[in-house]
């Protein structure tokens, strides 16, 4: 990560905290450089002392809104072009559709039962 060094000696290095837009870029670069999906824990550890959890979540939200990253199962974050990501996204969507179909089927069954009881 590239942060502006304000002061440095043998014992300490003082760096300037990134602005929100810089943090978004740093988070994106971190994920891209890993070349694989990264966990929330990895992100939190990498950015501890640089940005709090709220700012980190906000940066992830901005990146998701822009379509630069996607959130996968297990709280992992990746770029859409990483190997295996599109397949996992399709599986997530397939499962969501199956849950929705099941919910609709239950609603239809309840309506049929109510119609039977009231006729």
mmCIF file of C-alpha atoms in Angstrom:
data_model
loop_
_atom_site.group_PDB
_atom_site.id
_atom_site.type_symbol
_atom_site.label_atom_id
_atom_site.label_comp_id
_atom_site.label_asym_id
_atom_site.label_seq_id
_atom_site.Cartn_x
_atom_site.Cartn_y
_atom_site.Cartn_z
ATOM 1 C CA UNK A 1 0.000 0.000 0.000
ATOM 2 C CA UNK A 2 1.259 3.429 -0.865
ATOM 3 C CA UNK A 3 0.692 5.965 1.914
ATOM 4 C CA UNK A 4 2.293 9.384 2.257
ATOM 5 C CA UNK A 5 5.129 9.295 4.797
ATOM 6 C CA UNK A 6 5.078 12.421 6.967
ATOM 7 C CA UNK A 7 7.995 11.528 9.234
ATOM 8 C CA UNK A 8 10.446 8.694 9.506
ATOM 9 C CA UNK A 9 13.343 7.845 11.810
ATOM 10 C CA UNK A 10 14.940 4.664 13.152
ATOM 11 C CA UNK A 11 12.083 3.970 15.553
ATOM 12 C CA UNK A 12 8.926 5.271 13.938
ATOM 13 C CA UNK A 13 7.258 5.995 10.634
ATOM 14 C CA UNK A 14 4.330 8.428 10.585
ATOM 15 C CA UNK A 15 2.054 8.209 7.560
ATOM 16 C CA UNK A 16 -0.883 10.314 6.467
ATOM 17 C CA UNK A 17 -4.202 8.453 6.582
ATOM 18 C CA UNK A 18 -5.830 8.178 3.154
ATOM 19 C CA UNK A 19 -8.884 10.235 2.202
ATOM 20 C CA UNK A 20 -12.047 8.241 1.463
ATOM 21 C CA UNK A 21 -11.448 8.188 -2.310
ATOM 22 C CA UNK A 22 -7.831 7.140 -1.776
ATOM 23 C CA UNK A 23 -8.972 4.381 0.575
ATOM 24 C CA UNK A 24 -11.359 3.070 -2.085
ATOM 25 C CA UNK A 25 -8.453 2.880 -4.534
ATOM 26 C CA UNK A 26 -6.161 1.233 -1.959
ATOM 27 C CA UNK A 27 -8.768 -1.421 -1.141
ATOM 28 C CA UNK A 28 -9.340 -2.124 -4.836
ATOM 29 C CA UNK A 29 -5.585 -2.416 -5.479
ATOM 30 C CA UNK A 30 -5.196 -4.735 -2.476
ATOM 31 C CA UNK A 31 -7.882 -7.096 -3.812
ATOM 32 C CA UNK A 32 -6.493 -7.012 -7.360
ATOM 33 C CA UNK A 33 -2.924 -7.637 -6.171
ATOM 34 C CA UNK A 34 -4.034 -10.690 -4.172
ATOM 35 C CA UNK A 35 -5.406 -12.177 -7.394
ATOM 36 C CA UNK A 36 -7.997 -14.192 -5.490
ATOM 37 C CA UNK A 37 -11.048 -13.490 -3.333
ATOM 38 C CA UNK A 38 -10.083 -11.942 0.008
ATOM 39 C CA UNK A 39 -11.909 -12.252 3.301
ATOM 40 C CA UNK A 40 -13.182 -9.451 5.509
ATOM 41 C CA UNK A 41 -10.610 -10.588 8.095
ATOM 42 C CA UNK A 42 -7.759 -10.161 5.605
ATOM 43 C CA UNK A 43 -8.981 -6.704 4.659
ATOM 44 C CA UNK A 44 -9.437 -5.670 8.277
ATOM 45 C CA UNK A 45 -5.934 -6.871 9.175
ATOM 46 C CA UNK A 46 -4.333 -5.222 6.130
ATOM 47 C CA UNK A 47 -5.994 -1.882 6.839
ATOM 48 C CA UNK A 48 -5.821 -1.857 10.635
ATOM 49 C CA UNK A 49 -4.153 1.352 11.747
ATOM 50 C CA UNK A 50 -4.936 2.880 8.354
ATOM 51 C CA UNK A 51 -8.728 2.961 8.375
ATOM 52 C CA UNK A 52 -11.417 1.905 10.816
ATOM 53 C CA UNK A 53 -13.960 -0.793 10.040
ATOM 54 C CA UNK A 54 -16.674 1.728 9.145
ATOM 55 C CA UNK A 55 -14.475 3.443 6.551
ATOM 56 C CA UNK A 56 -13.399 0.058 5.208
ATOM 57 C CA UNK A 57 -17.033 -1.071 4.852
ATOM 58 C CA UNK A 58 -17.863 2.209 3.107
ATOM 59 C CA UNK A 59 -14.990 1.689 0.644
ATOM 60 C CA UNK A 60 -16.227 -1.842 -0.104
ATOM 61 C CA UNK A 61 -19.753 -0.492 -0.620
ATOM 62 C CA UNK A 62 -18.474 2.108 -3.118
ATOM 63 C CA UNK A 63 -16.530 -0.558 -5.021
ATOM 64 C CA UNK A 64 -19.585 -2.866 -5.141
ATOM 65 C CA UNK A 65 -21.826 -0.016 -6.314
ATOM 66 C CA UNK A 66 -19.362 0.763 -9.124
ATOM 67 C CA UNK A 67 -19.274 -2.924 -10.098
ATOM 68 C CA UNK A 68 -15.525 -3.135 -9.496
ATOM 69 C CA UNK A 69 -15.868 -5.883 -6.890
ATOM 70 C CA UNK A 70 -18.475 -8.451 -5.912
ATOM 71 C CA UNK A 71 -19.258 -10.002 -2.557
ATOM 72 C CA UNK A 72 -19.147 -13.777 -2.483
ATOM 73 C CA UNK A 73 -20.330 -16.298 0.077
ATOM 74 C CA UNK A 74 -18.412 -16.329 3.317
ATOM 75 C CA UNK A 75 -17.786 -12.584 3.341
ATOM 76 C CA UNK A 76 -15.221 -12.742 0.556
ATOM 77 C CA UNK A 77 -14.618 -9.962 -1.949
ATOM 78 C CA UNK A 78 -13.278 -10.340 -5.483
ATOM 79 C CA UNK A 79 -13.130 -8.636 -8.838
ATOM 80 C CA UNK A 80 -15.660 -10.025 -11.327
ATOM 81 C CA UNK A 81 -12.887 -11.270 -13.633
ATOM 82 C CA UNK A 82 -11.071 -13.423 -11.066
ATOM 83 C CA UNK A 83 -11.027 -17.161 -11.872
ATOM 84 C CA UNK A 84 -14.137 -18.959 -10.648
ATOM 85 C CA UNK A 85 -15.989 -15.818 -9.587
ATOM 86 C CA UNK A 86 -18.581 -15.823 -12.383
ATOM 87 C CA UNK A 87 -19.371 -19.471 -11.703
ATOM 88 C CA UNK A 88 -19.842 -18.743 -7.998
ATOM 89 C CA UNK A 89 -22.058 -15.742 -8.787
ATOM 90 C CA UNK A 90 -24.215 -17.931 -11.050
ATOM 91 C CA UNK A 91 -24.532 -20.502 -8.249
ATOM 92 C CA UNK A 92 -25.503 -17.783 -5.759
ATOM 93 C CA UNK A 93 -28.157 -16.521 -8.188
ATOM 94 C CA UNK A 94 -29.424 -20.059 -8.873
ATOM 95 C CA UNK A 95 -29.855 -20.655 -5.142
ATOM 96 C CA UNK A 96 -31.626 -17.310 -4.727
ATOM 97 C CA UNK A 97 -34.044 -18.194 -7.529
ATOM 98 C CA UNK A 98 -34.712 -21.627 -6.023
ATOM 99 C CA UNK A 99 -35.493 -20.049 -2.621
ATOM 100 C CA UNK A 100 -37.838 -17.561 -4.281
ATOM 101 C CA UNK A 101 -39.600 -20.307 -6.248
ATOM 102 C CA UNK A 102 -40.042 -22.311 -3.058
ATOM 103 C CA UNK A 103 -41.484 -19.259 -1.291
ATOM 104 C CA UNK A 104 -43.949 -18.665 -4.142
ATOM 105 C CA UNK A 105 -44.993 -22.332 -4.149
ATOM 106 C CA UNK A 106 -45.744 -22.136 -0.411
ATOM 107 C CA UNK A 107 -47.835 -19.007 -0.979
ATOM 108 C CA UNK A 108 -49.804 -20.716 -3.757
ATOM 109 C CA UNK A 109 -50.452 -23.714 -1.495
ATOM 110 C CA UNK A 110 -51.755 -21.417 1.260
ATOM 111 C CA UNK A 111 -54.078 -19.697 -1.199
ATOM 112 C CA UNK A 112 -55.402 -23.071 -2.411
ATOM 113 C CA UNK A 113 -55.995 -24.207 1.176
ATOM 114 C CA UNK A 114 -57.823 -20.964 1.988
ATOM 115 C CA UNK A 115 -59.973 -21.288 -1.139
ATOM 116 C CA UNK A 116 -60.841 -24.872 -0.205
ATOM 117 C CA UNK A 117 -61.791 -23.869 3.337
ATOM 118 C CA UNK A 118 -63.969 -20.964 2.199
ATOM 119 C CA UNK A 119 -65.835 -22.838 -0.552
#
